[in-house]
CSV table of C-alpha atoms in Angstrom, one decimal:
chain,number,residue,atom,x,y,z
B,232,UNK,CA,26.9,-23.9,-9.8
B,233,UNK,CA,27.4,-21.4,-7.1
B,234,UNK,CA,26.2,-21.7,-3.8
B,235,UNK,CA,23.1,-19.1,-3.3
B,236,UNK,CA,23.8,-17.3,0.4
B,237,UNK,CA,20.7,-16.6,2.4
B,238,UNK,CA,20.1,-13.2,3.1
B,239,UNK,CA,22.5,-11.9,6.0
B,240,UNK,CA,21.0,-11.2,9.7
B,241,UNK,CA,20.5,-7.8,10.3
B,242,UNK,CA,23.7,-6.4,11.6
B,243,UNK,CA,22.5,-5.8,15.2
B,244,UNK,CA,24.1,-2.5,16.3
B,245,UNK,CA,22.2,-0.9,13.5
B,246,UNK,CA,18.7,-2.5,13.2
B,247,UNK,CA,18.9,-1.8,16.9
B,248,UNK,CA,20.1,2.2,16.5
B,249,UNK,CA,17.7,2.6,14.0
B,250,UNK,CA,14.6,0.9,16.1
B,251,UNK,CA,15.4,2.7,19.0
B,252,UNK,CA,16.0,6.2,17.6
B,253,UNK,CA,13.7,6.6,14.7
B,254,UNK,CA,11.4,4.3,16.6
B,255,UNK,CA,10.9,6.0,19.7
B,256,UNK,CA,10.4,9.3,17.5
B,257,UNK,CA,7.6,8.3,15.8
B,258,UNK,CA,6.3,6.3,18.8
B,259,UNK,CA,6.2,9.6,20.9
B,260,UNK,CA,5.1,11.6,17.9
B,261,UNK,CA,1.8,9.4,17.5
B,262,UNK,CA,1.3,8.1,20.8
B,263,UNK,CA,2.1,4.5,20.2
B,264,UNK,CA,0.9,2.1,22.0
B,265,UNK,CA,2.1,-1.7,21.6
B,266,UNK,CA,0.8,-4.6,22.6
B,267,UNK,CA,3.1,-7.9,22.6
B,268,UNK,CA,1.7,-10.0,25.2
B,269,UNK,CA,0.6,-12.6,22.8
B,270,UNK,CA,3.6,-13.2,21.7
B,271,UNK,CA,6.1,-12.5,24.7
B,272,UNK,CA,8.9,-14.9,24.7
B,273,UNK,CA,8.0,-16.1,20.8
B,274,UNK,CA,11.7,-17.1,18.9
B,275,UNK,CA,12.2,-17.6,15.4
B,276,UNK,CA,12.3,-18.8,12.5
B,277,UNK,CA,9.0,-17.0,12.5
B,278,UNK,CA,6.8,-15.1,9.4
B,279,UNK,CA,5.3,-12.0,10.6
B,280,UNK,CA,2.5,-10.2,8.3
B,281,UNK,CA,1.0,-6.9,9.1
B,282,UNK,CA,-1.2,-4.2,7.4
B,283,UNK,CA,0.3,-1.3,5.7
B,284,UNK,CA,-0.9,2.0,6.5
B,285,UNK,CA,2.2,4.4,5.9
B,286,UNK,CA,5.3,4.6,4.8
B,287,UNK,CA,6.8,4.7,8.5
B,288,UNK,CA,5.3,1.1,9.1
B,289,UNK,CA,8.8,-0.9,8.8
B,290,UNK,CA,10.0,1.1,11.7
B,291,UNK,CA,6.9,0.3,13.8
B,292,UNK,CA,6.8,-3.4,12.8
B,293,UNK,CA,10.2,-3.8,13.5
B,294,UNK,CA,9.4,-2.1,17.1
B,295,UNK,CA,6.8,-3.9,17.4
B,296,UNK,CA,8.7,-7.2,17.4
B,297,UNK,CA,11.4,-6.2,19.5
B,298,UNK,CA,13.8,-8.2,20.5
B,299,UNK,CA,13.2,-10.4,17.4
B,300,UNK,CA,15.4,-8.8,14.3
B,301,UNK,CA,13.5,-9.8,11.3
B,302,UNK,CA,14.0,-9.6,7.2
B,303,UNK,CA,12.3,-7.1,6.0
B,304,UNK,CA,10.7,-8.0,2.4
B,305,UNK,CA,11.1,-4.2,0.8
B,306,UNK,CA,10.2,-2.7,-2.2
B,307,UNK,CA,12.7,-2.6,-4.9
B,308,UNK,CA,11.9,1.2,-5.4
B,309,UNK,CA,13.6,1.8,-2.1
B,310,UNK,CA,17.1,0.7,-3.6
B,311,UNK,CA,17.2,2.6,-5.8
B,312,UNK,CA,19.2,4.8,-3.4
B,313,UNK,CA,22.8,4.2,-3.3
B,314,UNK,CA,22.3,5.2,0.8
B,315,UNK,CA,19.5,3.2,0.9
B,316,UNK,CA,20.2,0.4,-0.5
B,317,UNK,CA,23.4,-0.3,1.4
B,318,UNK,CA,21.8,0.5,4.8
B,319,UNK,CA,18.8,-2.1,3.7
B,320,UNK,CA,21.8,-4.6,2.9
B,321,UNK,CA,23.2,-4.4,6.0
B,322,UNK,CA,20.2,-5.0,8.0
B,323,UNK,CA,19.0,-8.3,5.5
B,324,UNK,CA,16.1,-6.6,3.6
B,325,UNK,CA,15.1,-8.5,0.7
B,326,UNK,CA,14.3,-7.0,-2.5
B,327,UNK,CA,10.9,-7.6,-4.0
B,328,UNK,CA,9.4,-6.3,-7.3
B,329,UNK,CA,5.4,-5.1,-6.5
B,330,UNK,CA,2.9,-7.1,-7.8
B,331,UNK,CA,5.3,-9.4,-10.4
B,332,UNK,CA,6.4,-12.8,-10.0
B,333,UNK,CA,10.0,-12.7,-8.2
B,334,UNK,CA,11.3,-15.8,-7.7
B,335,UNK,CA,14.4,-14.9,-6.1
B,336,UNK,CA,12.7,-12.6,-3.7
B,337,UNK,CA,11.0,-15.9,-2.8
B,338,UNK,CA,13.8,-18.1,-2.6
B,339,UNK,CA,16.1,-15.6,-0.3
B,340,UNK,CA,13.3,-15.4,2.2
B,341,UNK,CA,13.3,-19.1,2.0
B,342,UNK,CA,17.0,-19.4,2.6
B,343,UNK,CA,16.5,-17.0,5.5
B,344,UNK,CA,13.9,-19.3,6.9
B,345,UNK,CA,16.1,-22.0,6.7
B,346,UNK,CA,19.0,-20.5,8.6
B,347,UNK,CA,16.3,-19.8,11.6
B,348,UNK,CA,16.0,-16.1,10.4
B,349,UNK,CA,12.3,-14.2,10.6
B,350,UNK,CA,10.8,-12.5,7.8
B,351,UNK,CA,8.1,-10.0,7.7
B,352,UNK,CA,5.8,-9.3,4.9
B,353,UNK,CA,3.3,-6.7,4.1
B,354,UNK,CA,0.6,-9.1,1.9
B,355,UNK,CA,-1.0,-5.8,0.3
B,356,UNK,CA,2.1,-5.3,-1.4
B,357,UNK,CA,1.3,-1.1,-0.7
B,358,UNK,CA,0.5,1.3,1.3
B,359,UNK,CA,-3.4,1.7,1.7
B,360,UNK,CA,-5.0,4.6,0.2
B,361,UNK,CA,-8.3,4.8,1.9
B,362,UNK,CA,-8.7,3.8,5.2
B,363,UNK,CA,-9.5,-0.3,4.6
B,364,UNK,CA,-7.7,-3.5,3.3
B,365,UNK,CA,-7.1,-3.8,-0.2
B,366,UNK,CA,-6.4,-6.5,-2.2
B,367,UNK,CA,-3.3,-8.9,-1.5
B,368,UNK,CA,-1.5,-11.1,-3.4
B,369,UNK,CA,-2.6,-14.5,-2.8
B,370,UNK,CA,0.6,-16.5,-3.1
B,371,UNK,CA,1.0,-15.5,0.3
B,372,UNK,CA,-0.6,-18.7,1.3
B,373,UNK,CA,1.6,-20.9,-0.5
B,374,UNK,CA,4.3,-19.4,0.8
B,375,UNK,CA,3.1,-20.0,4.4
B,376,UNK,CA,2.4,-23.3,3.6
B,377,UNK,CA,6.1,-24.2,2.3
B,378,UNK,CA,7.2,-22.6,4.9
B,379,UNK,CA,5.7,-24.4,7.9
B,380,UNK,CA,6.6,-21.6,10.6
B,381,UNK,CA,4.4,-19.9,13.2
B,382,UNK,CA,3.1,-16.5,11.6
B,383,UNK,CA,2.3,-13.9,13.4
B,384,UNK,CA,-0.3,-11.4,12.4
B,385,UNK,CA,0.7,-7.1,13.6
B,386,UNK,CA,-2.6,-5.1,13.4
B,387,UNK,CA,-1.7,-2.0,12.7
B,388,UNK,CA,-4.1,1.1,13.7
B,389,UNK,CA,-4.6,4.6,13.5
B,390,UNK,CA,-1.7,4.8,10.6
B,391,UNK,CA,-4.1,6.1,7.9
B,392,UNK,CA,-5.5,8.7,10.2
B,393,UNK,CA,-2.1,10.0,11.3
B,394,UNK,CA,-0.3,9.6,8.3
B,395,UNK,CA,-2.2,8.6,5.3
B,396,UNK,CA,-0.7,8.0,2.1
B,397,UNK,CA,-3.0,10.8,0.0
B,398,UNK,CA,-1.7,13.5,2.9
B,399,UNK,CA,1.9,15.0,2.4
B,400,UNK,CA,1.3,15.7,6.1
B,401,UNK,CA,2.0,13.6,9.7
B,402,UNK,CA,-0.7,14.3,12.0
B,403,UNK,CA,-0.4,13.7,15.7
B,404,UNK,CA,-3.3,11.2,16.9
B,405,UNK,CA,-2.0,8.1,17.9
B,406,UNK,CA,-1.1,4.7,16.4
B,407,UNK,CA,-2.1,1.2,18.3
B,408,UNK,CA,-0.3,-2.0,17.3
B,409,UNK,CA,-1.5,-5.9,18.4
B,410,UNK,CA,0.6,-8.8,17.7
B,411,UNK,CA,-1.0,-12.0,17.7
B,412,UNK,CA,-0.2,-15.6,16.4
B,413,UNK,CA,-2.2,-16.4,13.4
B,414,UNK,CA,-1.3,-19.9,12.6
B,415,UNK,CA,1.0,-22.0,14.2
B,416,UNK,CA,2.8,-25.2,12.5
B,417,UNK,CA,0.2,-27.7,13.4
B,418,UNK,CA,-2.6,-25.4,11.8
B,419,UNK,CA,-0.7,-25.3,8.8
B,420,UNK,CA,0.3,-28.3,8.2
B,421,UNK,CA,-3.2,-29.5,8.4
B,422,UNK,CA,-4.7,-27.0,6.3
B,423,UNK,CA,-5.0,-26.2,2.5
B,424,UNK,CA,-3.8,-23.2,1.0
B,425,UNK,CA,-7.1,-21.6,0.5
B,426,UNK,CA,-8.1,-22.0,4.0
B,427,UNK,CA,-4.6,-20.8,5.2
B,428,UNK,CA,-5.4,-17.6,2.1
B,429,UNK,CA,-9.0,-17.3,4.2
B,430,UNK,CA,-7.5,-16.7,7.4
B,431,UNK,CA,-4.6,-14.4,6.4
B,432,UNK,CA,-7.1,-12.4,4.5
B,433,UNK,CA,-9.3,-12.0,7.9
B,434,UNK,CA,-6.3,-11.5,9.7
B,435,UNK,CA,-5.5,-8.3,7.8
B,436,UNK,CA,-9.3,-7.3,7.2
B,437,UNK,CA,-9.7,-3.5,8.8
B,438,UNK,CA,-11.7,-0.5,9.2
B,439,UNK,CA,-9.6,2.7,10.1
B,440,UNK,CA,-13.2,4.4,11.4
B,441,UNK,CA,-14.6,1.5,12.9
B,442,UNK,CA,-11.3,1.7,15.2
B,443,UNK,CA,-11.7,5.2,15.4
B,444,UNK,CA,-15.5,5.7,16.4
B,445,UNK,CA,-14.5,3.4,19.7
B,446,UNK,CA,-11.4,5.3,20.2
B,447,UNK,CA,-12.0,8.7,19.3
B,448,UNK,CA,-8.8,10.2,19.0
B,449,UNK,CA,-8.1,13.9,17.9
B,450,UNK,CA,-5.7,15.6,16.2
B,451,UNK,CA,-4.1,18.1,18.3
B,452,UNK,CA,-3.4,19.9,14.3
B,453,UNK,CA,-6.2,20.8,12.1
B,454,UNK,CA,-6.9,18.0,9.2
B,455,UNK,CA,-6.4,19.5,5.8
B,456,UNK,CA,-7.6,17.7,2.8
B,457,UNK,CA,-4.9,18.2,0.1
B,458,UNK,CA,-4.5,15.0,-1.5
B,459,UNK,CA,-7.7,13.5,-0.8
B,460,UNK,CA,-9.4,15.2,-4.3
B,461,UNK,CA,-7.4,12.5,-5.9
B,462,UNK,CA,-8.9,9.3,-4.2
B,463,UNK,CA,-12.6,10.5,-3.3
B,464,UNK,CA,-13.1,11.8,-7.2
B,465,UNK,CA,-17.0,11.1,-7.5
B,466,UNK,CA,-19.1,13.8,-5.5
B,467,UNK,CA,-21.5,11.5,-3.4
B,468,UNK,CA,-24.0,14.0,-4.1
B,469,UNK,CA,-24.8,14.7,-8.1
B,470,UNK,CA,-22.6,11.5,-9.0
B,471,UNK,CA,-20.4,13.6,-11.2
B,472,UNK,CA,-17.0,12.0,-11.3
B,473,UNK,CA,-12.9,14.3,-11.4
B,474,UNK,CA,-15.6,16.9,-9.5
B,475,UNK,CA,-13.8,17.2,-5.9
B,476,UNK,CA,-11.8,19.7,-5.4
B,477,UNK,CA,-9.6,20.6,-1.9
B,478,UNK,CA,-9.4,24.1,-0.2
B,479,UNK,CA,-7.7,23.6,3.7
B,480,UNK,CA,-10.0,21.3,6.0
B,481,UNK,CA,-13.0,21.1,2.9
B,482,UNK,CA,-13.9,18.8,0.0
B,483,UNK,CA,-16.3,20.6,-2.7
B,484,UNK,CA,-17.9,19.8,-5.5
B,485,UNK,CA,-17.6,22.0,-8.6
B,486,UNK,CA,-20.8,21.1,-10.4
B,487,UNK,CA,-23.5,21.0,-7.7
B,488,UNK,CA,-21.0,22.5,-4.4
B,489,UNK,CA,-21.7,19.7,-2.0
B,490,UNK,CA,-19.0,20.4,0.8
B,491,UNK,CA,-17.5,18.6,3.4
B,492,UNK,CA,-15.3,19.4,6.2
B,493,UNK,CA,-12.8,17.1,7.6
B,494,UNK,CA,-12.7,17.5,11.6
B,495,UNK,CA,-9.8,16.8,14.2
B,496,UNK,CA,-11.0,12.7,14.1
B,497,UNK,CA,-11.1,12.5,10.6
B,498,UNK,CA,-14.4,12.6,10.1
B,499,UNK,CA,-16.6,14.6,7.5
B,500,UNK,CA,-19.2,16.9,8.8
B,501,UNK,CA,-21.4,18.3,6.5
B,502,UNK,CA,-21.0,22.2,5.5
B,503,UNK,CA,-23.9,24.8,5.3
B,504,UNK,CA,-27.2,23.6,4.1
B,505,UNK,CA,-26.2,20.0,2.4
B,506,UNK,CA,-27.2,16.3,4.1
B,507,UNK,CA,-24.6,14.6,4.9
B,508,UNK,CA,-23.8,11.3,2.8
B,509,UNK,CA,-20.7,9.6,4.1
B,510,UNK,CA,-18.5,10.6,7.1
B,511,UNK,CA,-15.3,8.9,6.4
B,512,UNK,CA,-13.1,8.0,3.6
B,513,UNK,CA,-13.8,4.1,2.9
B,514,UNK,CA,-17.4,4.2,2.4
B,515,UNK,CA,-17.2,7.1,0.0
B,516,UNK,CA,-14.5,5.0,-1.8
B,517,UNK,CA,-16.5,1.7,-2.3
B,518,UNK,CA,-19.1,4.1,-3.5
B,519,UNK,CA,-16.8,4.9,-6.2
B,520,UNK,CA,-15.6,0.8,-6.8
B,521,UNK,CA,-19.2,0.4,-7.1
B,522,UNK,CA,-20.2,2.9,-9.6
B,523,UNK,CA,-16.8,1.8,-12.0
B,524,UNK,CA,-17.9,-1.5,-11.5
B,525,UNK,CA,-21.5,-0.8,-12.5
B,526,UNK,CA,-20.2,0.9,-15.7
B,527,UNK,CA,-17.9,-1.6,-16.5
B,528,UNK,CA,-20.4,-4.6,-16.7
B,529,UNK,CA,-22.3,-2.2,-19.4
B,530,UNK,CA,-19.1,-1.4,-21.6
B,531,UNK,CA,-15.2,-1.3,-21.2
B,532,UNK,CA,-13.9,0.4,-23.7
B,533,UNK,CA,-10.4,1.2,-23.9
B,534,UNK,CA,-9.7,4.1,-21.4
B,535,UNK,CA,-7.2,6.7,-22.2
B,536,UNK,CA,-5.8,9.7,-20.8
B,537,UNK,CA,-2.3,12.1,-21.6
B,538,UNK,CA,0.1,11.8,-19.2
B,539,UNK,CA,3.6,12.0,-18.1
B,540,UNK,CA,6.3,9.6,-17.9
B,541,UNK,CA,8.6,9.5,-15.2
B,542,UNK,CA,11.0,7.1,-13.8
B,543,UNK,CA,13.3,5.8,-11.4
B,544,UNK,CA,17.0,6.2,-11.7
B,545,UNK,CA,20.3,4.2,-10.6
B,546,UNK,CA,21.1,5.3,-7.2
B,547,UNK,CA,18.5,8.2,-6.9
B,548,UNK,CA,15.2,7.7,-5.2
B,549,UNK,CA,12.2,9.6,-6.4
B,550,UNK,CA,10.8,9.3,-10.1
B,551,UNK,CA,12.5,11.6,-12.8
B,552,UNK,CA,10.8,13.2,-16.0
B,553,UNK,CA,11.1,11.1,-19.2
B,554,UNK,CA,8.6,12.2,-21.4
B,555,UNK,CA,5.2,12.6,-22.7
B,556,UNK,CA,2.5,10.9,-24.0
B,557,UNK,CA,-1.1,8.6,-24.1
B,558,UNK,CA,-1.7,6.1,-21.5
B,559,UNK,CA,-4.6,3.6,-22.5
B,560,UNK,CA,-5.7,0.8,-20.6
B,561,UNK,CA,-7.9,-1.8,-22.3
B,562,UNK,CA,-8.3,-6.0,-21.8
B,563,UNK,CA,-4.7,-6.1,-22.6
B,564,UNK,CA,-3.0,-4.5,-19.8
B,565,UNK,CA,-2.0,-0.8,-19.4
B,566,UNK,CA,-0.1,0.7,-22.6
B,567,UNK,CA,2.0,3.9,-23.4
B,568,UNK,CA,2.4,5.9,-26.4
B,569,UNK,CA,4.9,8.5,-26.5
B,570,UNK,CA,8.7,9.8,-25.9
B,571,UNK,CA,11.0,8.2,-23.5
B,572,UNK,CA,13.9,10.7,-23.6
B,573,UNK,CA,13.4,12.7,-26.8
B,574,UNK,CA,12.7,9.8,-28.1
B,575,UNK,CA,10.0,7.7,-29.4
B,576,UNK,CA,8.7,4.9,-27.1
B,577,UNK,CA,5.8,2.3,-26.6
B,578,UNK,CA,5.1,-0.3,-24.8
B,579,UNK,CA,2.3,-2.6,-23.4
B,580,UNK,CA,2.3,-3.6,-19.6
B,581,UNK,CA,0.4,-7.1,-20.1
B,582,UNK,CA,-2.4,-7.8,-17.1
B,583,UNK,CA,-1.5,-11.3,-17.5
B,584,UNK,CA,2.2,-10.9,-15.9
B,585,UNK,CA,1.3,-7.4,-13.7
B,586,UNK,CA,-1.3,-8.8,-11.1
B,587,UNK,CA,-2.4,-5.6,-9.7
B,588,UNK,CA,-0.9,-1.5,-9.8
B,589,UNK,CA,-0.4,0.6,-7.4
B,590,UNK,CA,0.3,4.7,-7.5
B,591,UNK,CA,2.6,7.1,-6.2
B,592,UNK,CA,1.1,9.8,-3.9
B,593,UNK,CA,4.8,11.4,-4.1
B,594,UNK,CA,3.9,12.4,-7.9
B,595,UNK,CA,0.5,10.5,-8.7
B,596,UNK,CA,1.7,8.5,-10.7
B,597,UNK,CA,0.4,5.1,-11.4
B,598,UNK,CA,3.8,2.8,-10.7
B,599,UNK,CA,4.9,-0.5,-13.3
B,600,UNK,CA,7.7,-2.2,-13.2
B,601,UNK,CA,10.3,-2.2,-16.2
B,602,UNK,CA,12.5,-3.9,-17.3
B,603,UNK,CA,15.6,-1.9,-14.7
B,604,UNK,CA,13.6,0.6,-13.3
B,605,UNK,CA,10.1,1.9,-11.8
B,606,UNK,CA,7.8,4.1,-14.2
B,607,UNK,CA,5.2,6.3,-13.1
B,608,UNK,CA,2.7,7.3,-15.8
B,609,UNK,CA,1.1,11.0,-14.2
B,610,UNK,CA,-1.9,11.7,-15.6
B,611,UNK,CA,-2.6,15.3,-16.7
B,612,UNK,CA,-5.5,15.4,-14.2
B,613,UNK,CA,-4.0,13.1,-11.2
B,614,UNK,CA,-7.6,12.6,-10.6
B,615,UNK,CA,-8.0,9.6,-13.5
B,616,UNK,CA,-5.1,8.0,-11.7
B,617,UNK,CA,-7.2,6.1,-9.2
B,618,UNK,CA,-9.8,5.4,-11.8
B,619,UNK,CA,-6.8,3.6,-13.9
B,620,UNK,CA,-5.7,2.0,-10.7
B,621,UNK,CA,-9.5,0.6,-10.3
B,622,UNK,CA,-10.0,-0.1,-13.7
B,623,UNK,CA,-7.4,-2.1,-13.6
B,624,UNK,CA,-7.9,-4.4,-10.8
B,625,UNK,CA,-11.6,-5.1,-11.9
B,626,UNK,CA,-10.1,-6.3,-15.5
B,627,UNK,CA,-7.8,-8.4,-13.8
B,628,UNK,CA,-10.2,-10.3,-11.5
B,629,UNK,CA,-12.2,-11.0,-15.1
B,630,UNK,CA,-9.1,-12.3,-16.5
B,631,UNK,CA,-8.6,-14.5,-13.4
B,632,UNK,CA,-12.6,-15.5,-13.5
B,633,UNK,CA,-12.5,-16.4,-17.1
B,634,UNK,CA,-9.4,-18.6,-16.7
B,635,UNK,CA,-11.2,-20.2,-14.3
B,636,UNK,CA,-14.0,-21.5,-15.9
């Protein structure tokens, strides 16, 4: 059998070129500010979690950490590009699949922590889509626990307010980043996996706007809300859900006209004569959660919308059109009725192998893996995407309940 290699170190003229270039842009961008006094001096072999707040947060970690050069686990999405992939290779990133078992993923990092290499991992497994934590995958905790290294814990702030994932846009506020050491070897080796799984879950617990009514940062470029129709769909107001609509720096509703305006912190402030009911993005959200999951203990039947199908492509990043047709989520996992490429095409995503989905801002889309490549299945009104993506992880939890007893 042939010897499996671990995963190389990152080649250091180039993980260093890219952290000081791309790094120091986007540090003077968002006025970063970094704290690393906890962990001055700290060597490897080392795990380091973090948050994930944007799509620029590999190139802050890895600042962040500076001088330690750590293994990025990264998305297998990102290599799909030819460029990409061979720049990832050549600074040790390891591929991971979102949300599916990957056992070689697991095994490379392993080898990486064997030959005294770091790794870094972002537990949520996406990028966050309303201003809080969402749900990790819990394996994380047995990893830690094979592992038996120090991990260290980056906090990661201000990332959805700059440069949130609903927002095509980078706005300059400022990001603030604390590392800290969450466990060392002698907590872990003394602890069980669900009390490790207990403290990386506080560890990465957040509230963009409780940071943010401390700090009070503005924007020194008008908020607009494009984008944010498709995560805050329920109008807080009338309860009418796919009613929000987006015109520059206001959310409206289009059955009752409950408006918003999103200010320079990022903040709601009500509009005309209306009360205002929330003032930032999470508590609006878990209004939503809570109304889906209100309906869901009354009935759950089979949800279905038409969409499109898209998908990833050797050597090409983004998601190209394949197709058209009905996407239906139900107790058996997310299926698809259509045409993949003229031609006819189904298939059922079980929820017992997919343990959570994610979506694409880039083309709201809600992302699956495949057999060798990404899909994105776009709703017709991207607003039911987040429903789906809800939806989903509600029925999952059941599964994982009723298993359990």
């Amino acid at each position: 059998m042939k010897k499996q290699k671990h995963p190389r170190k990152p080649l250091g003229w180039l993980y260093g070129f890219a952290v000081f270039t791309l790094g120091n842009i986007i540090r003077m961008y968002f006025r970063m500010k970094i704290d690393r006094s906890e962990i001055k001096g700290m060597k490897g072999p080392l795990i380091a979690i973090a948050n994930h707040q944007s799509n620029t947060d590999f190139i802050k970690t890895a600042l962040a950490m500076w001088p330690l050069k750590l293994n990025f686990l990264v998305s297998s999405y990102y290599l799909n590009s030819g460029l990409l992939r061979y720049l990832f290779k050549k600074v040790g990133a390891i591929s991971k699949k979102q949300f599916v078992p990957d056992t070689p993923a697991v095994l490379a990092a392993y080898r990486a922590i064997l030959n005294k290499q770091s790794i870094i991992i972002f537990p949520e497994g996406q990028v966050e889509y309303y201003g809080a934590e969402v749900a990790i995958d819990e394996s994380i905790a047995k990893l830690i626990k094979r592992f038996r290294v120090p991990v260290v814990n980056i906090q990661l702030r201000g990332g959805f307010l700059s440069n949130g994932k609903w927002s095509k846009r980078a706005y300059p506020a400022r990001v603030e980043i604390g590392c800290s050491v969450l466990l060392n070897t002698e907590q872990i080796a003394a602890m069980s996996e669900d009390e490790i799984l207990t403290v990386v879950k506080e560890g990465l617990t957040y509230n963009e706007y409780d940071w943010q009514r401390e700090k009070m940062i503005p924007s020194s470029k008008k908020r607009l809300t494009k984008g944010l129709e498709n995560i805050l769909t329920r109008c807080p107001s009338c309860n009418h859900e796919f009613a929000m609509t987006s015109d520059k720096d206001t959310l409206s509703c289009s059955y009752c006209g409950y408006t918003v305006r999103l200010n320079r912190y990022g903040f709601f402030e009500a509009v005309g004569s209306y009360d205002l009911i929330y003032d930032n993005t999470v508590d609006w959200f878990r209004m939503q959660q809570r109304e889906i999951q209100k309906e869901m203990l009354v009935d759950t039947p089979p949800y279905i919308s038409e969409c499109t199908l898209r998908s990833t492509k050797h050597n090409r990043l983004g998601y190209f059109y394949r197709g058209r047709g009905v996407l239906t989520l139900d107790t058996d996992g997310l299926s698809y009725d259509g045409t993949r490429d003229g031609e006819p095409y189904s298939e059922l995503f079980s929820i017992k192998t997919q343990i959570a989905v994610t979506h694409s801002a880039i083309v709201w889309g809600i992302d699956f893996i495949g057999e060798d490549c990404n899909y994105a299945f776009c709703p017709d009104d991207p607003r039911k995407m987040i429903r789906i993506v809800e939806m989903y992880s509600i029925l999952r939890k059941s599964m994982e309940r009723d298993e359990l007893e």
